[in-house]
PDB file of C-alpha atoms in Angstrom:
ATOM      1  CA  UNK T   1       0.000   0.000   0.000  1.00 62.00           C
ATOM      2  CA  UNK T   2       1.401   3.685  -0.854  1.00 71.00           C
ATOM      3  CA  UNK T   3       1.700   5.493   1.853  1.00 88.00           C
ATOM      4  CA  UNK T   4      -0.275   8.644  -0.002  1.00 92.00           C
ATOM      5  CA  UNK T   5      -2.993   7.709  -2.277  1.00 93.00           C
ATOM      6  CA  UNK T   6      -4.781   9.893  -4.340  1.00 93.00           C
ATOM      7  CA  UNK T   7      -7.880   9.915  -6.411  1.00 81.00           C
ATOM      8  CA  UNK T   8      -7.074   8.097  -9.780  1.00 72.00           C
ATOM      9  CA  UNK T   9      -7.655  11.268 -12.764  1.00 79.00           C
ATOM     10  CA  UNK T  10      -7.785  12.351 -15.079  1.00 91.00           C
ATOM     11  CA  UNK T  11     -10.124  14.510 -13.451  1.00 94.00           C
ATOM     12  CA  UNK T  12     -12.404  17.310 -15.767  1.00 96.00           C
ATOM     13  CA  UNK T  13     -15.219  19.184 -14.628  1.00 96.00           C
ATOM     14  CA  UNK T  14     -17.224  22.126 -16.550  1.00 97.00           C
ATOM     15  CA  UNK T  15     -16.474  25.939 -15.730  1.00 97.00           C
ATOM     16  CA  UNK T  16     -18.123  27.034 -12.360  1.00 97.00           C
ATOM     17  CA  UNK T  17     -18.375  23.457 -10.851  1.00 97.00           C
ATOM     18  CA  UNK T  18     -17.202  22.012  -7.961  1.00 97.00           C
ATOM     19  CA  UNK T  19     -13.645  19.714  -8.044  1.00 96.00           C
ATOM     20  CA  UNK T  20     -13.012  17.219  -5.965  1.00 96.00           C
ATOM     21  CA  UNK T  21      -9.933  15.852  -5.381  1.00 96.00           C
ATOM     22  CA  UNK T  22      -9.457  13.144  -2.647  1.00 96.00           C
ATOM     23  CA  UNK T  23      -6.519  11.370  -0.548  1.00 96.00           C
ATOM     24  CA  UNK T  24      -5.711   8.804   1.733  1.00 96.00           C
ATOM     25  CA  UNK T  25      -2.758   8.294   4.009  1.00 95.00           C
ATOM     26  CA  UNK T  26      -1.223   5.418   5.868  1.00 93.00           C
ATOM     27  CA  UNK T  27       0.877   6.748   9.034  1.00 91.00           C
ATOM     28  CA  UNK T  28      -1.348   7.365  11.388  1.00 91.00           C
ATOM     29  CA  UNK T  29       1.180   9.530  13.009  1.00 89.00           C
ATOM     30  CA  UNK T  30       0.827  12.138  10.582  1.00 91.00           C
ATOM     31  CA  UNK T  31       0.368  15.621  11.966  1.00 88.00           C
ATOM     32  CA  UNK T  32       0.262  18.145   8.967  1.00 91.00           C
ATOM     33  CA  UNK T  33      -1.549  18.115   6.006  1.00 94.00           C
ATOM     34  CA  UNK T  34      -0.876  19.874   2.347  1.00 94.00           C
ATOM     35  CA  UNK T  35      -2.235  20.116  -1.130  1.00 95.00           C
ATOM     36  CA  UNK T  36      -0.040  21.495  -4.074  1.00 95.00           C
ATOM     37  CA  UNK T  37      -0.850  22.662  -7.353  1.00 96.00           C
ATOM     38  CA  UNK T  38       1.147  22.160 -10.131  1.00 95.00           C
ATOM     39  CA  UNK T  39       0.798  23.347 -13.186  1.00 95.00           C
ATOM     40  CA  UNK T  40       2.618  21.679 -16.410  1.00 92.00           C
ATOM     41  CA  UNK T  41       6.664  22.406 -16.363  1.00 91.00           C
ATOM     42  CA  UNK T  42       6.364  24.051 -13.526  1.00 94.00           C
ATOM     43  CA  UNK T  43       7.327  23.432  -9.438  1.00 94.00           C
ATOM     44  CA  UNK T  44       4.611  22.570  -6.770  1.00 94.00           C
ATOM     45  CA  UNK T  45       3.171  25.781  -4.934  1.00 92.00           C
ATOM     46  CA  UNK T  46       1.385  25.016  -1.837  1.00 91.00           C
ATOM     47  CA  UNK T  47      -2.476  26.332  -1.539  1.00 93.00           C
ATOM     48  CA  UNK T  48      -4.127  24.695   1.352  1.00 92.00           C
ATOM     49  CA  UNK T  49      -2.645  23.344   4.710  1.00 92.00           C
ATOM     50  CA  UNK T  50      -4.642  21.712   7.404  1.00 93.00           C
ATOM     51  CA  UNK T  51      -3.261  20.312  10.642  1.00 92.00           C
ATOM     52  CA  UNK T  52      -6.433  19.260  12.987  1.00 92.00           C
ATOM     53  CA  UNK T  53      -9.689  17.600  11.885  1.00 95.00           C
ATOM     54  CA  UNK T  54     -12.404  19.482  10.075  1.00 95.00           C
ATOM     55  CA  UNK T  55     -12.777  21.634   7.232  1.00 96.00           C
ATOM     56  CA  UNK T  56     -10.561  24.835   6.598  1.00 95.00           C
ATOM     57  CA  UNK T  57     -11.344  27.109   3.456  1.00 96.00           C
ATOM     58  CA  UNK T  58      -9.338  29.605   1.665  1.00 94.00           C
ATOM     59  CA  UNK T  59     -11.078  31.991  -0.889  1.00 96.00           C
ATOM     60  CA  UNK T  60     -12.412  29.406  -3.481  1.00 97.00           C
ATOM     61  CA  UNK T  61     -10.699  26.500  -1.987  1.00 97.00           C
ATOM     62  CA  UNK T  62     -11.659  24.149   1.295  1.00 97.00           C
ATOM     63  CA  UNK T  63      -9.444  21.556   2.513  1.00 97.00           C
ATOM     64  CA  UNK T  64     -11.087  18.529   4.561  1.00 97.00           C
ATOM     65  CA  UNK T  65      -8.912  16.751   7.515  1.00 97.00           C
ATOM     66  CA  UNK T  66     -10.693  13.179   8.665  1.00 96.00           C
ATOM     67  CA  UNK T  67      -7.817  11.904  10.868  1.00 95.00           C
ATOM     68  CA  UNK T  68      -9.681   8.874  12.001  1.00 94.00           C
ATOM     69  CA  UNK T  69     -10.491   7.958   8.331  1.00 95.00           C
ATOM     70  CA  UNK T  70      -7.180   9.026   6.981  1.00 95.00           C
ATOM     71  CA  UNK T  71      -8.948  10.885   4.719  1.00 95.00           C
ATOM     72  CA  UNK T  72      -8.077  14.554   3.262  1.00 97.00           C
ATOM     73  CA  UNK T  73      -9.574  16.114   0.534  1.00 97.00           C
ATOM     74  CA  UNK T  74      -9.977  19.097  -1.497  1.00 97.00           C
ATOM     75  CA  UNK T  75     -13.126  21.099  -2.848  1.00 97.00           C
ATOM     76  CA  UNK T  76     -12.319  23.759  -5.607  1.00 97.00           C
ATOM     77  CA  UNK T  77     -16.104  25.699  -5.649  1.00 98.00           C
ATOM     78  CA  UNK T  78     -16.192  27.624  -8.888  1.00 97.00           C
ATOM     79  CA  UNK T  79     -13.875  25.731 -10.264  1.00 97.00           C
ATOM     80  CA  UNK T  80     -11.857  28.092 -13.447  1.00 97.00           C
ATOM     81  CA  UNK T  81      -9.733  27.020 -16.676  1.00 96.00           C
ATOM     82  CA  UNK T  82      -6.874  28.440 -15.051  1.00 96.00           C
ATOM     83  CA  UNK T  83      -7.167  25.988 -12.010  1.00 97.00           C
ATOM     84  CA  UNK T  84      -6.114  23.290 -14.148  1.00 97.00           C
ATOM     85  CA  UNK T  85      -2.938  21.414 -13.032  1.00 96.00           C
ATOM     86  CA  UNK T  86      -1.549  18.129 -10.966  1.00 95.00           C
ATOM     87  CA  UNK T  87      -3.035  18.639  -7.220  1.00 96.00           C
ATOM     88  CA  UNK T  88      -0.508  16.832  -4.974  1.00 95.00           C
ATOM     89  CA  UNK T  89      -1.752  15.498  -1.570  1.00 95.00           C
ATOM     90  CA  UNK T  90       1.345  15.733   0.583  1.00 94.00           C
ATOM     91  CA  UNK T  91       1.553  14.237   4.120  1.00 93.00           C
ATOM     92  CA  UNK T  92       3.970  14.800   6.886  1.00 89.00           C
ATOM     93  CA  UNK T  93       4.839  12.473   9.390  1.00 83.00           C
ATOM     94  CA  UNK T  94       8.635  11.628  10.005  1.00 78.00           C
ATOM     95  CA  UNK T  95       9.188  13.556   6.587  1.00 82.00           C
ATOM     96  CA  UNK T  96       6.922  14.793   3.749  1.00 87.00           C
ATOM     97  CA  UNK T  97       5.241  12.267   1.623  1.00 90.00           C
ATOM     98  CA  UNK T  98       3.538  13.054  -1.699  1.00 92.00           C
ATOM     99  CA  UNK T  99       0.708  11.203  -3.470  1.00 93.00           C
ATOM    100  CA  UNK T 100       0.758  10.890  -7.205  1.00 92.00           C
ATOM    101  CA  UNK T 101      -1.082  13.603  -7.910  1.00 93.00           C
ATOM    102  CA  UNK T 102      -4.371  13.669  -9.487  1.00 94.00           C
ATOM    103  CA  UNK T 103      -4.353  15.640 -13.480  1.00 94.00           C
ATOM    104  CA  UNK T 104      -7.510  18.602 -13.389  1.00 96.00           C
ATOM    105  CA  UNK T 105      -8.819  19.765 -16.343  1.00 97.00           C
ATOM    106  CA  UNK T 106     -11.493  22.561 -16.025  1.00 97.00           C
ATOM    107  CA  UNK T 107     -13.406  23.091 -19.173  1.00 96.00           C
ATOM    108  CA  UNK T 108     -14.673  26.608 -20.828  1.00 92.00           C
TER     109      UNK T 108
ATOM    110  CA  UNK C  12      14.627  37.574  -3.217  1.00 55.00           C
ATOM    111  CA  UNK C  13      15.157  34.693  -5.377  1.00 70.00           C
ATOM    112  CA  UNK C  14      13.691  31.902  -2.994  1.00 92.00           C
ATOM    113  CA  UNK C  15      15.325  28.586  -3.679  1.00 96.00           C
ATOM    114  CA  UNK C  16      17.670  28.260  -6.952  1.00 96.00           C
ATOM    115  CA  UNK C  17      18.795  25.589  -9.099  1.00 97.00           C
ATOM    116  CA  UNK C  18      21.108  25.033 -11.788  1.00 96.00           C
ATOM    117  CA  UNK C  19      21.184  23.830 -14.433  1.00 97.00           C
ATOM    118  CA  UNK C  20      17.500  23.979 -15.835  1.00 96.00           C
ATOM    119  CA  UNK C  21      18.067  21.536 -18.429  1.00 97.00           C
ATOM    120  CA  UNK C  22      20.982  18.830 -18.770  1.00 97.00           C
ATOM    121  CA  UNK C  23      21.718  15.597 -21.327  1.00 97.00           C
ATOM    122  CA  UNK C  24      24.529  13.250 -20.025  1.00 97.00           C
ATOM    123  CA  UNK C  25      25.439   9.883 -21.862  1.00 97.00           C
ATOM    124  CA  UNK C  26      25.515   6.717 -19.431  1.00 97.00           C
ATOM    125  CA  UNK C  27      28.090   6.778 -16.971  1.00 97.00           C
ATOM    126  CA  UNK C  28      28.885  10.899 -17.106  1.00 97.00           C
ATOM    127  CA  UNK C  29      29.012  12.188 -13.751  1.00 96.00           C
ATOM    128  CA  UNK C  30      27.452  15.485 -12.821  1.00 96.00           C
ATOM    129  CA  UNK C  31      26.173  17.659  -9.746  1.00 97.00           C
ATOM    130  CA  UNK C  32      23.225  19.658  -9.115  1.00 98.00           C
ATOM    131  CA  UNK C  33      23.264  22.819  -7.229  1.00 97.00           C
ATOM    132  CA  UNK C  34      20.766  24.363  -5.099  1.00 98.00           C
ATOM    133  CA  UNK C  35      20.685  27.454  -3.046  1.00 97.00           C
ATOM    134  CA  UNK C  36      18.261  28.763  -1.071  1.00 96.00           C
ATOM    135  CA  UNK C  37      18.573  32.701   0.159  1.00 94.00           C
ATOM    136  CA  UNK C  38      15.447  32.260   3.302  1.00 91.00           C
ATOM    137  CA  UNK C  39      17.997  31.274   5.887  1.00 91.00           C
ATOM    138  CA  UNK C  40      16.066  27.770   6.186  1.00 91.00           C
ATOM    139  CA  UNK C  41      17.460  24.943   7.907  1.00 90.00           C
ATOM    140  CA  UNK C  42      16.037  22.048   6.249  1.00 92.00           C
ATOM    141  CA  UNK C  43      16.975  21.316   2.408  1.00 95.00           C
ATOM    142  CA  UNK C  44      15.592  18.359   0.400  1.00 95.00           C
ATOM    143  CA  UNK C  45      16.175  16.540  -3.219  1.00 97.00           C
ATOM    144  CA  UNK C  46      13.124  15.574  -4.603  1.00 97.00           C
ATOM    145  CA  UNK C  47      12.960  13.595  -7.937  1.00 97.00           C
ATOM    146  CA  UNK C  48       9.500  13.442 -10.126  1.00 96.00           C
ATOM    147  CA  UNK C  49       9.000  10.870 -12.640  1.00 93.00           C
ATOM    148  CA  UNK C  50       4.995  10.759 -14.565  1.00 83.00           C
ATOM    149  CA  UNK C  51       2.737   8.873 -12.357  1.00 75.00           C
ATOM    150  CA  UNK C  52       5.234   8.786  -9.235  1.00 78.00           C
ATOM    151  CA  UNK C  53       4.915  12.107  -7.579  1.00 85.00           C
ATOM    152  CA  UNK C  54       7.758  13.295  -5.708  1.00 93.00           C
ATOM    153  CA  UNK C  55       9.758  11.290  -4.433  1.00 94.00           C
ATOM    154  CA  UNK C  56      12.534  12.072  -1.738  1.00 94.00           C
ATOM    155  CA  UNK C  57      16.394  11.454  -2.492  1.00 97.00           C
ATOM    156  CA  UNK C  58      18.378  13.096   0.160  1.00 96.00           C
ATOM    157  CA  UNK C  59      17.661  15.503   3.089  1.00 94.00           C
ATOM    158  CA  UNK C  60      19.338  17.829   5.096  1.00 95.00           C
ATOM    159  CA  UNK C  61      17.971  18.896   8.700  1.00 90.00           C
ATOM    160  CA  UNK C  62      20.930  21.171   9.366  1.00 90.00           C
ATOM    161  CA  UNK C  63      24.100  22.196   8.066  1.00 90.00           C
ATOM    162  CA  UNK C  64      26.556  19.314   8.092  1.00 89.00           C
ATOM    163  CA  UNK C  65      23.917  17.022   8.608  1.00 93.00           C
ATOM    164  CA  UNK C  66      21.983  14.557   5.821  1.00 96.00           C
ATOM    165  CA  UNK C  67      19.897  11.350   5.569  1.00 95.00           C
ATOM    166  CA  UNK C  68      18.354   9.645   2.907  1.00 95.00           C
ATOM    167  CA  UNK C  69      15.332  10.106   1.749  1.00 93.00           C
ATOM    168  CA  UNK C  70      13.000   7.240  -0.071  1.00 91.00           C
ATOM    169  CA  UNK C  71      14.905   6.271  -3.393  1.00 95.00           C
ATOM    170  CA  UNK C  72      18.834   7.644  -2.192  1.00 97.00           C
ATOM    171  CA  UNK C  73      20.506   4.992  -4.533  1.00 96.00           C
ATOM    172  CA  UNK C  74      23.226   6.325  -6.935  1.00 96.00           C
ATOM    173  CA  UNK C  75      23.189   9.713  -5.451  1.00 98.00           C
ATOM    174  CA  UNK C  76      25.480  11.580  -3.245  1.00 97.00           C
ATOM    175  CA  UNK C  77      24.681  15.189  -1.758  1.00 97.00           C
ATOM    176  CA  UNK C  78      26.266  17.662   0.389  1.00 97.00           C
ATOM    177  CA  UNK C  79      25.278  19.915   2.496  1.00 96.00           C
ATOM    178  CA  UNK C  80      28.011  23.196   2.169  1.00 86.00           C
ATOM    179  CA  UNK C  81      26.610  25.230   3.957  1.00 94.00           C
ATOM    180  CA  UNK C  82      23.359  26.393   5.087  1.00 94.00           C
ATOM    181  CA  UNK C  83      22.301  28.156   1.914  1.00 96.00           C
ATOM    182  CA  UNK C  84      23.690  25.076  -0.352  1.00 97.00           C
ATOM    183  CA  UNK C  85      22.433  22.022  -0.681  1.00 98.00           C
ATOM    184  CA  UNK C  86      24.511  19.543  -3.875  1.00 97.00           C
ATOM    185  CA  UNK C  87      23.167  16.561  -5.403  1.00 98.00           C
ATOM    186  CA  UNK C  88      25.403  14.219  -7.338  1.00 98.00           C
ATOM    187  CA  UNK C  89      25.290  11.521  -9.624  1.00 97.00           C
ATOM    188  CA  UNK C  90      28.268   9.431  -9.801  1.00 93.00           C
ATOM    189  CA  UNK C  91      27.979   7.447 -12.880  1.00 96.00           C
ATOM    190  CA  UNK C  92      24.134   8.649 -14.248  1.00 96.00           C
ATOM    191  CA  UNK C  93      21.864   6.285 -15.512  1.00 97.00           C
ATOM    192  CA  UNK C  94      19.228   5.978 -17.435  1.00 96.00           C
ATOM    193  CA  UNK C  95      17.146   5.417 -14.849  1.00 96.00           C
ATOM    194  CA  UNK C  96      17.640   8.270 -13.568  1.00 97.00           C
ATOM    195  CA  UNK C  97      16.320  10.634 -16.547  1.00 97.00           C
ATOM    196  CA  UNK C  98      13.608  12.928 -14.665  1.00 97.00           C
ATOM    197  CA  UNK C  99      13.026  16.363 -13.345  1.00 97.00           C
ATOM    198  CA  UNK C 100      14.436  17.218 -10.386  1.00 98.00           C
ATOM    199  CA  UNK C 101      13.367  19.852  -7.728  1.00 97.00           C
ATOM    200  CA  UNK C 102      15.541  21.540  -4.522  1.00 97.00           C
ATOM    201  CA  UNK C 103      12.944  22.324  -1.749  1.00 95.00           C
ATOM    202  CA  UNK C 104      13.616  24.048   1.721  1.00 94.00           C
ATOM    203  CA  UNK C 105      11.739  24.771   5.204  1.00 89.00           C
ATOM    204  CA  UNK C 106      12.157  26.648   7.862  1.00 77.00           C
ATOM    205  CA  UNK C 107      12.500  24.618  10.736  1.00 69.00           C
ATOM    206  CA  UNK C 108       9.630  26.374  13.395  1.00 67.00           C
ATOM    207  CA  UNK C 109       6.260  26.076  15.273  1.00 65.00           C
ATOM    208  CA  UNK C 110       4.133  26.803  13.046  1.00 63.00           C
ATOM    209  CA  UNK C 111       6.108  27.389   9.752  1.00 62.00           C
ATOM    210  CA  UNK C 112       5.785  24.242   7.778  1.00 70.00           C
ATOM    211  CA  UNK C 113       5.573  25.191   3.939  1.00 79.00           C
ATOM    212  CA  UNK C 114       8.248  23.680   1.734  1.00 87.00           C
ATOM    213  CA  UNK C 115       9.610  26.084  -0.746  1.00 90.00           C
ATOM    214  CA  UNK C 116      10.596  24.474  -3.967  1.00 94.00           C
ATOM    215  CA  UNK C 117      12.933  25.707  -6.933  1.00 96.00           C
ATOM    216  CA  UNK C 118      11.898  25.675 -10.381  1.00 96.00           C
ATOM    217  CA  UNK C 119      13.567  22.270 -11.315  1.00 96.00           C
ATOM    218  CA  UNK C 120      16.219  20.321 -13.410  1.00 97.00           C
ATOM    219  CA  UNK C 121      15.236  18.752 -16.246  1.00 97.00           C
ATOM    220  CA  UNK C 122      18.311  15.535 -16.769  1.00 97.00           C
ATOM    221  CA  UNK C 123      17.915  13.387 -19.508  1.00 97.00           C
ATOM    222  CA  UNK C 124      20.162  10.208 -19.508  1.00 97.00           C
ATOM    223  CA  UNK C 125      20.710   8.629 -22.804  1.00 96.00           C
TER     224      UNK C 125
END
């Protein structure tokens, strides 16, 4: 089992939807919560962090922390063309762990 | 502030060629990492670096060396480079602090073994 496991994509979704991208962790240890956005050729930026159980939202974006489902997830409300990119689920316990990353495409 | 630099953005060695990576970061940040990304892998983590003159290995550490200079440089180094080991590689750093836990990445290095 990966340690980080992420929704299977590609994922595509019309303009002014909601995205929803999903995660799973193994260590149930972990203590700090990420998701990154790449876009194509370019590094990860971090956009949402979450460190205790619940829902935390930023702007468009909410991040969702089940800790006793190792569960995270993200919801993109309103979702654009320019929020297509990888979303990478990261998880820190000892050291940072990525998931795969999950491929959104946001159509006009 | 230029955040966390790499060079070089784009390299080709033939099988066996030798080369380093360098990364500096200008934040004053502890912690330095090597990640590598390959299509469908994610990131994965080579070598890290808690503290100056300090470094562990990460998940896939094999046929790589790094070294920690100082604390603004952080080298990785492949020996004799595979082709196996054709992917983009990205320098990341954090601050080591309650309540400062974002990892800063560079832009990347492309390598291409052939």
């Amino acid at each position: 089992q990966k340690e980080v496991e992420q929704n299977s994509g590609p994922l595509s979704v019309p303009e002014g939807a909601i995205a929803s991208l999903n995660c799973t962790y193994s260590d149930r240890g972990s203590q700090s919560f990420f998701w990154y956005r790449q876009y194509s050729g370019k590094s990860p930026e971090l956009i949402m962090s979450i460190y205790s159980n619940g829902d935390k939202e930023d702007g468009r974006f909410t991040a969702q922390l089940n800790k006793a489902s190792q569960y995270v997830s993200l919801l993109i409300r309103d979702s654009q063309p320019s929020d297509s990119a990888t979303y990478l689920c990261a998880v820190r316990a000892r050291q940072l762990t990525f998931g795969s990353g999950t491929q959104l495409t946001v159509l006009p | 502030n230029a955040g966390v630099t790499q060079t070089p953005k784009f390299q080709v060695l033939k099988t066996g060629q030798s080369m380093t990576l360098q990364c500096a970061q200008d934040m004053n940040h502890n912690s330095m990492y090597w990640y590598r990304q390959d299509p469908g892998m994610g990131l994965r983590l080579i070598y890290y670096s808690a503290s100056e003159g300090t470094t562990d290995k990460g998940e896939v550490p094999n046929g790589y060396n790094v070294s920690r200079l100082n604390k603004r440089e952080f080298s990785l180094r492949l020996e004799s480079a595979a082709p196996s080991q054709t992917s983009v590689y990205f320098c990341a750093s954090r601050k080591e602090s309650v309540g400062e836990n974002t990892i800063y990445f560079g832009e990347g290095s492309w390598l291409t073994v052939v």
